């Protein structure tokens, strides 16, 4: 009797400890909090302010991603989020103004992933792919309007290249902790139509690092 009880206990323990790893055909869903930290640089604001520079501030937002496992080692991941960002002057006149505009960005990102230890409880992976950066609701700041009059702001939508590394760590048989970092390589051009100084443009290399932590499960 004691042997039977011990066997049942061991079986139950093994079942509870079963990893939350994915198999071919599984879907993984992860919810993360992400820090978006641009490694940005810009051209001058041309033609009027060629020596001015602008930058994009960091932000923290929620993110949801879905991954489909083609094999137990290879998957594809789609990331969905939206973020509100502030564009600020960094030098001279625009630096004195501070925030120049607020923008919203929808950057769906698709990566192909390779999972090194698909059957382990700690499963590192790497990925590479593309994203498409959709800017909307661009709004000039009151400080910019006060300085140069009525202004419209428009940023061009752009395709970017994405690199990724991360790890899934089992917490239970159904839930895992996820740590993830991405680097997105993309640039855009911002155009400002102002009452005082006419049409201006500035080329911005955004190149954000995206650092996320969250929880995931599989279906």
C-alpha positions as YAML, in Angstrom:
chain: A
units: angstrom
residues:
- id: 1
  name: UNK
  ca: [0.00, 0.00, 0.00]
- id: 2
  name: UNK
  ca: [2.77, 2.39, 0.92]
- id: 3
  name: UNK
  ca: [4.51, 1.61, -2.36]
- id: 4
  name: UNK
  ca: [1.32, 2.44, -4.29]
- id: 5
  name: UNK
  ca: [0.94, 5.75, -2.43]
- id: 6
  name: UNK
  ca: [4.57, 6.63, -3.10]
- id: 7
  name: UNK
  ca: [4.16, 5.85, -6.82]
- id: 8
  name: UNK
  ca: [1.04, 8.03, -7.05]
- id: 9
  name: UNK
  ca: [2.82, 10.87, -5.26]
- id: 10
  name: UNK
  ca: [5.80, 10.65, -7.59]
- id: 11
  name: UNK
  ca: [3.54, 10.62, -10.64]
- id: 12
  name: UNK
  ca: [1.61, 13.65, -9.39]
- id: 13
  name: UNK
  ca: [4.85, 15.47, -8.65]
- id: 14
  name: UNK
  ca: [6.18, 14.74, -12.13]
- id: 15
  name: UNK
  ca: [2.94, 15.96, -13.71]
- id: 16
  name: UNK
  ca: [2.98, 19.23, -11.75]
- id: 17
  name: UNK
  ca: [6.62, 19.78, -12.65]
- id: 18
  name: UNK
  ca: [6.04, 19.19, -16.36]
- id: 19
  name: UNK
  ca: [7.50, 22.10, -18.29]
- id: 20
  name: UNK
  ca: [5.31, 24.64, -20.11]
- id: 21
  name: UNK
  ca: [7.38, 24.21, -23.25]
- id: 22
  name: UNK
  ca: [5.73, 24.28, -26.66]
- id: 23
  name: UNK
  ca: [5.42, 21.54, -29.23]
- id: 24
  name: UNK
  ca: [4.95, 21.72, -32.97]
- id: 25
  name: UNK
  ca: [1.60, 23.39, -33.70]
- id: 26
  name: UNK
  ca: [1.31, 25.13, -30.32]
- id: 27
  name: UNK
  ca: [0.50, 28.79, -29.84]
- id: 28
  name: UNK
  ca: [2.35, 30.84, -27.21]
- id: 29
  name: UNK
  ca: [0.77, 34.00, -25.80]
- id: 30
  name: UNK
  ca: [2.84, 36.45, -23.78]
- id: 31
  name: UNK
  ca: [1.87, 39.68, -22.02]
- id: 32
  name: UNK
  ca: [4.76, 41.97, -21.22]
- id: 33
  name: UNK
  ca: [5.57, 45.39, -19.84]
- id: 34
  name: UNK
  ca: [8.17, 46.94, -22.13]
- id: 35
  name: UNK
  ca: [10.63, 49.81, -21.89]
- id: 36
  name: UNK
  ca: [11.17, 51.50, -25.26]
- id: 37
  name: UNK
  ca: [14.54, 53.28, -25.18]
- id: 38
  name: UNK
  ca: [15.50, 54.93, -28.49]
- id: 39
  name: UNK
  ca: [19.17, 55.06, -29.44]
- id: 40
  name: UNK
  ca: [18.26, 58.09, -31.51]
- id: 41
  name: UNK
  ca: [20.01, 60.76, -33.52]
- id: 42
  name: UNK
  ca: [18.80, 63.35, -36.01]
- id: 43
  name: UNK
  ca: [19.78, 65.65, -38.82]
- id: 44
  name: UNK
  ca: [19.25, 69.38, -38.51]
- id: 45
  name: UNK
  ca: [15.82, 70.95, -38.95]
- id: 46
  name: UNK
  ca: [16.09, 72.04, -42.55]
- id: 47
  name: UNK
  ca: [16.23, 74.48, -44.17]
- id: 48
  name: UNK
  ca: [15.87, 77.04, -41.36]
- id: 49
  name: UNK
  ca: [17.54, 75.42, -38.33]
- id: 50
  name: UNK
  ca: [20.26, 73.11, -39.72]
- id: 51
  name: UNK
  ca: [22.19, 72.99, -36.44]
- id: 52
  name: UNK
  ca: [19.22, 71.97, -34.27]
- id: 53
  name: UNK
  ca: [18.77, 68.38, -33.12]
- id: 54
  name: UNK
  ca: [15.72, 66.50, -31.86]
- id: 55
  name: UNK
  ca: [15.22, 63.29, -29.88]
- id: 56
  name: UNK
  ca: [12.49, 60.88, -28.77]
- id: 57
  name: UNK
  ca: [11.92, 60.18, -25.09]
- id: 58
  name: UNK
  ca: [11.74, 56.75, -23.42]
- id: 59
  name: UNK
  ca: [8.36, 55.21, -22.65]
- id: 60
  name: UNK
  ca: [6.92, 52.20, -20.81]
- id: 61
  name: UNK
  ca: [3.84, 50.47, -22.26]
- id: 62
  name: UNK
  ca: [2.05, 47.10, -22.19]
- id: 63
  name: UNK
  ca: [2.59, 44.64, -25.03]
- id: 64
  name: UNK
  ca: [0.89, 41.47, -26.25]
- id: 65
  name: UNK
  ca: [2.50, 38.93, -28.55]
- id: 66
  name: UNK
  ca: [1.47, 35.69, -30.20]
- id: 67
  name: UNK
  ca: [3.86, 32.97, -31.38]
- id: 68
  name: UNK
  ca: [3.15, 29.89, -33.48]
- id: 69
  name: UNK
  ca: [5.56, 26.96, -33.29]
- id: 70
  name: UNK
  ca: [6.28, 25.56, -36.76]
- id: 71
  name: UNK
  ca: [8.45, 22.92, -35.11]
- id: 72
  name: UNK
  ca: [9.37, 22.60, -31.45]
- id: 73
  name: UNK
  ca: [12.51, 24.67, -32.18]
- id: 74
  name: UNK
  ca: [11.29, 27.15, -34.80]
- id: 75
  name: UNK
  ca: [8.45, 29.62, -34.37]
- id: 76
  name: UNK
  ca: [7.13, 32.93, -35.64]
- id: 77
  name: UNK
  ca: [6.10, 35.74, -33.30]
- id: 78
  name: UNK
  ca: [3.82, 38.72, -33.92]
- id: 79
  name: UNK
  ca: [4.05, 41.60, -31.46]
- id: 80
  name: UNK
  ca: [1.20, 44.06, -31.02]
- id: 81
  name: UNK
  ca: [1.37, 47.27, -29.02]
- id: 82
  name: UNK
  ca: [0.84, 50.99, -29.37]
- id: 83
  name: UNK
  ca: [2.71, 53.78, -27.69]
- id: 84
  name: UNK
  ca: [2.57, 57.54, -27.22]
- id: 85
  name: UNK
  ca: [5.94, 59.25, -27.60]
- id: 86
  name: UNK
  ca: [7.27, 62.78, -27.13]
- id: 87
  name: UNK
  ca: [9.63, 64.45, -29.59]
- id: 88
  name: UNK
  ca: [11.85, 67.03, -27.90]
- id: 89
  name: UNK
  ca: [14.36, 69.63, -28.99]
- id: 90
  name: UNK
  ca: [17.88, 68.97, -27.77]
- id: 91
  name: UNK
  ca: [19.85, 72.05, -28.82]
- id: 92
  name: UNK
  ca: [19.42, 75.77, -29.35]
- id: 93
  name: UNK
  ca: [15.96, 77.23, -29.89]
- id: 94
  name: UNK
  ca: [14.14, 73.89, -29.96]
- id: 95
  name: UNK
  ca: [16.00, 72.78, -26.83]
- id: 96
  name: UNK
  ca: [14.62, 75.84, -25.04]
- id: 97
  name: UNK
  ca: [11.11, 74.91, -26.17]
- id: 98
  name: UNK
  ca: [11.50, 71.34, -24.88]
- id: 99
  name: UNK
  ca: [8.70, 69.07, -26.08]
- id: 100
  name: UNK
  ca: [7.95, 69.82, -29.74]
- id: 101
  name: UNK
  ca: [5.23, 67.26, -30.43]
- id: 102
  name: UNK
  ca: [3.52, 64.13, -29.16]
- id: 103
  name: UNK
  ca: [3.05, 61.20, -31.51]
- id: 104
  name: UNK
  ca: [1.42, 57.80, -31.40]
- id: 105
  name: UNK
  ca: [3.08, 54.77, -32.93]
- id: 106
  name: UNK
  ca: [1.71, 51.36, -33.91]
- id: 107
  name: UNK
  ca: [4.71, 49.10, -34.68]
- id: 108
  name: UNK
  ca: [3.56, 45.52, -35.47]
- id: 109
  name: UNK
  ca: [6.68, 43.33, -35.46]
- id: 110
  name: UNK
  ca: [7.08, 39.86, -36.98]
- id: 111
  name: UNK
  ca: [10.11, 37.73, -36.13]
- id: 112
  name: UNK
  ca: [11.21, 34.17, -36.84]
- id: 113
  name: UNK
  ca: [12.57, 32.53, -33.69]
- id: 114
  name: UNK
  ca: [14.92, 29.65, -32.93]
- id: 115
  name: UNK
  ca: [14.56, 27.97, -29.51]
- id: 116
  name: UNK
  ca: [17.77, 26.32, -28.34]
- id: 117
  name: UNK
  ca: [16.45, 24.04, -25.55]
- id: 118
  name: UNK
  ca: [12.79, 23.46, -26.42]
- id: 119
  name: UNK
  ca: [12.28, 20.70, -23.82]
- id: 120
  name: UNK
  ca: [13.97, 22.49, -20.91]
- id: 121
  name: UNK
  ca: [12.49, 24.51, -18.09]
- id: 122
  name: UNK
  ca: [14.73, 27.42, -19.12]
- id: 123
  name: UNK
  ca: [14.42, 28.00, -22.87]
- id: 124
  name: UNK
  ca: [16.55, 30.71, -24.52]
- id: 125
  name: UNK
  ca: [15.75, 31.86, -28.04]
- id: 126
  name: UNK
  ca: [16.88, 34.33, -30.69]
- id: 127
  name: UNK
  ca: [14.91, 35.91, -33.51]
- id: 128
  name: UNK
  ca: [15.08, 38.22, -36.50]
- id: 129
  name: UNK
  ca: [12.49, 39.86, -38.71]
- id: 130
  name: UNK
  ca: [10.79, 43.11, -39.64]
- id: 131
  name: UNK
  ca: [8.39, 45.67, -38.28]
- id: 132
  name: UNK
  ca: [6.22, 48.36, -39.83]
- id: 133
  name: UNK
  ca: [6.07, 51.67, -37.98]
- id: 134
  name: UNK
  ca: [2.72, 53.45, -38.37]
- id: 135
  name: UNK
  ca: [2.64, 56.99, -36.97]
- id: 136
  name: UNK
  ca: [-0.68, 58.65, -36.18]
- id: 137
  name: UNK
  ca: [-2.25, 61.42, -34.09]
- id: 138
  name: UNK
  ca: [0.83, 63.66, -34.40]
- id: 139
  name: UNK
  ca: [0.15, 66.76, -32.29]
- id: 140
  name: UNK
  ca: [2.38, 69.85, -31.94]
- id: 141
  name: UNK
  ca: [3.07, 71.00, -28.39]
- id: 142
  name: UNK
  ca: [1.71, 74.28, -27.12]
- id: 143
  name: UNK
  ca: [5.30, 75.47, -26.68]
- id: 144
  name: UNK
  ca: [6.02, 74.91, -30.38]
- id: 145
  name: UNK
  ca: [2.79, 76.64, -31.40]
- id: 146
  name: UNK
  ca: [3.64, 79.60, -29.16]
- id: 147
  name: UNK
  ca: [7.09, 79.85, -30.78]
- id: 148
  name: UNK
  ca: [6.24, 79.49, -34.49]
- id: 149
  name: UNK
  ca: [2.45, 79.78, -34.77]
- id: 150
  name: UNK
  ca: [-0.02, 77.20, -36.04]
- id: 151
  name: UNK
  ca: [1.86, 74.01, -36.91]
- id: 152
  name: UNK
  ca: [1.10, 70.61, -38.36]
- id: 153
  name: UNK
  ca: [3.37, 67.61, -37.80]
- id: 154
  name: UNK
  ca: [3.61, 64.49, -39.95]
- id: 155
  name: UNK
  ca: [5.98, 61.51, -39.68]
- id: 156
  name: UNK
  ca: [6.42, 59.01, -42.50]
- id: 157
  name: UNK
  ca: [5.55, 55.34, -41.92]
- id: 158
  name: UNK
  ca: [8.63, 53.13, -42.27]
- id: 159
  name: UNK
  ca: [9.73, 49.50, -42.34]
- id: 160
  name: UNK
  ca: [12.38, 48.49, -39.79]
- id: 161
  name: UNK
  ca: [14.64, 45.48, -39.18]
- id: 162
  name: UNK
  ca: [14.26, 43.62, -35.89]
- id: 163
  name: UNK
  ca: [16.71, 41.52, -33.87]
- id: 164
  name: UNK
  ca: [15.59, 39.66, -30.75]
- id: 165
  name: UNK
  ca: [16.88, 37.55, -27.85]
- id: 166
  name: UNK
  ca: [14.98, 36.21, -24.89]
- id: 167
  name: UNK
  ca: [14.25, 33.38, -22.51]
- id: 168
  name: UNK
  ca: [11.18, 31.57, -21.19]
- id: 169
  name: UNK
  ca: [11.43, 30.21, -17.62]
- id: 170
  name: UNK
  ca: [8.81, 27.80, -16.27]
- id: 171
  name: UNK
  ca: [6.88, 28.89, -13.17]
- id: 172
  name: UNK
  ca: [4.17, 26.20, -13.35]
- id: 173
  name: UNK
  ca: [3.22, 23.59, -15.92]
- id: 174
  name: UNK
  ca: [1.05, 26.17, -17.71]
- id: 175
  name: UNK
  ca: [2.74, 29.53, -17.03]
- id: 176
  name: UNK
  ca: [6.23, 30.80, -17.75]
- id: 177
  name: UNK
  ca: [8.18, 33.98, -17.07]
- id: 178
  name: UNK
  ca: [9.46, 35.74, -20.19]
- id: 179
  name: UNK
  ca: [12.41, 38.11, -20.52]
- id: 180
  name: UNK
  ca: [12.92, 39.65, -23.95]
- id: 181
  name: UNK
  ca: [15.03, 42.30, -25.66]
- id: 182
  name: UNK
  ca: [14.67, 43.60, -29.19]
- id: 183
  name: UNK
  ca: [16.58, 46.09, -31.30]
- id: 184
  name: UNK
  ca: [14.67, 47.79, -34.11]
- id: 185
  name: UNK
  ca: [16.65, 49.55, -36.82]
- id: 186
  name: UNK
  ca: [14.59, 52.24, -38.55]
- id: 187
  name: UNK
  ca: [14.56, 55.91, -39.50]
- id: 188
  name: UNK
  ca: [11.80, 58.34, -40.37]
- id: 189
  name: UNK
  ca: [11.39, 61.90, -41.62]
- id: 190
  name: UNK
  ca: [9.31, 64.40, -39.68]
- id: 191
  name: UNK
  ca: [7.79, 67.33, -41.58]
- id: 192
  name: UNK
  ca: [6.58, 70.47, -39.84]
- id: 193
  name: UNK
  ca: [4.42, 73.00, -41.64]
- id: 194
  name: UNK
  ca: [4.56, 76.21, -39.62]
- id: 195
  name: UNK
  ca: [3.03, 79.66, -39.90]
- id: 196
  name: UNK
  ca: [6.27, 81.49, -39.07]
- id: 197
  name: UNK
  ca: [9.07, 79.55, -40.82]
- id: 198
  name: UNK
  ca: [7.28, 77.50, -43.47]
- id: 199
  name: UNK
  ca: [7.84, 73.81, -44.15]
- id: 200
  name: UNK
  ca: [10.71, 72.16, -42.28]
- id: 201
  name: UNK
  ca: [11.93, 68.57, -42.21]
- id: 202
  name: UNK
  ca: [14.19, 66.55, -39.93]
- id: 203
  name: UNK
  ca: [15.52, 63.04, -40.45]
- id: 204
  name: UNK
  ca: [15.42, 60.94, -37.26]
- id: 205
  name: UNK
  ca: [17.18, 57.62, -36.66]
- id: 206
  name: UNK
  ca: [15.02, 56.07, -33.94]
- id: 207
  name: UNK
  ca: [16.70, 52.63, -33.44]
- id: 208
  name: UNK
  ca: [14.99, 51.68, -30.17]
- id: 209
  name: UNK
  ca: [15.98, 48.98, -27.71]
- id: 210
  name: UNK
  ca: [12.81, 47.30, -26.41]
- id: 211
  name: UNK
  ca: [13.25, 45.53, -23.07]
- id: 212
  name: UNK
  ca: [10.32, 43.46, -21.81]
- id: 213
  name: UNK
  ca: [9.31, 41.28, -18.89]
- id: 214
  name: UNK
  ca: [6.07, 39.38, -18.57]
- id: 215
  name: UNK
  ca: [4.18, 36.11, -18.35]
- id: 216
  name: UNK
  ca: [3.21, 33.60, -21.00]
- id: 217
  name: UNK
  ca: [1.26, 30.42, -21.56]
- id: 218
  name: UNK
  ca: [0.73, 27.95, -24.39]
- id: 219
  name: UNK
  ca: [-2.31, 26.51, -26.15]
...
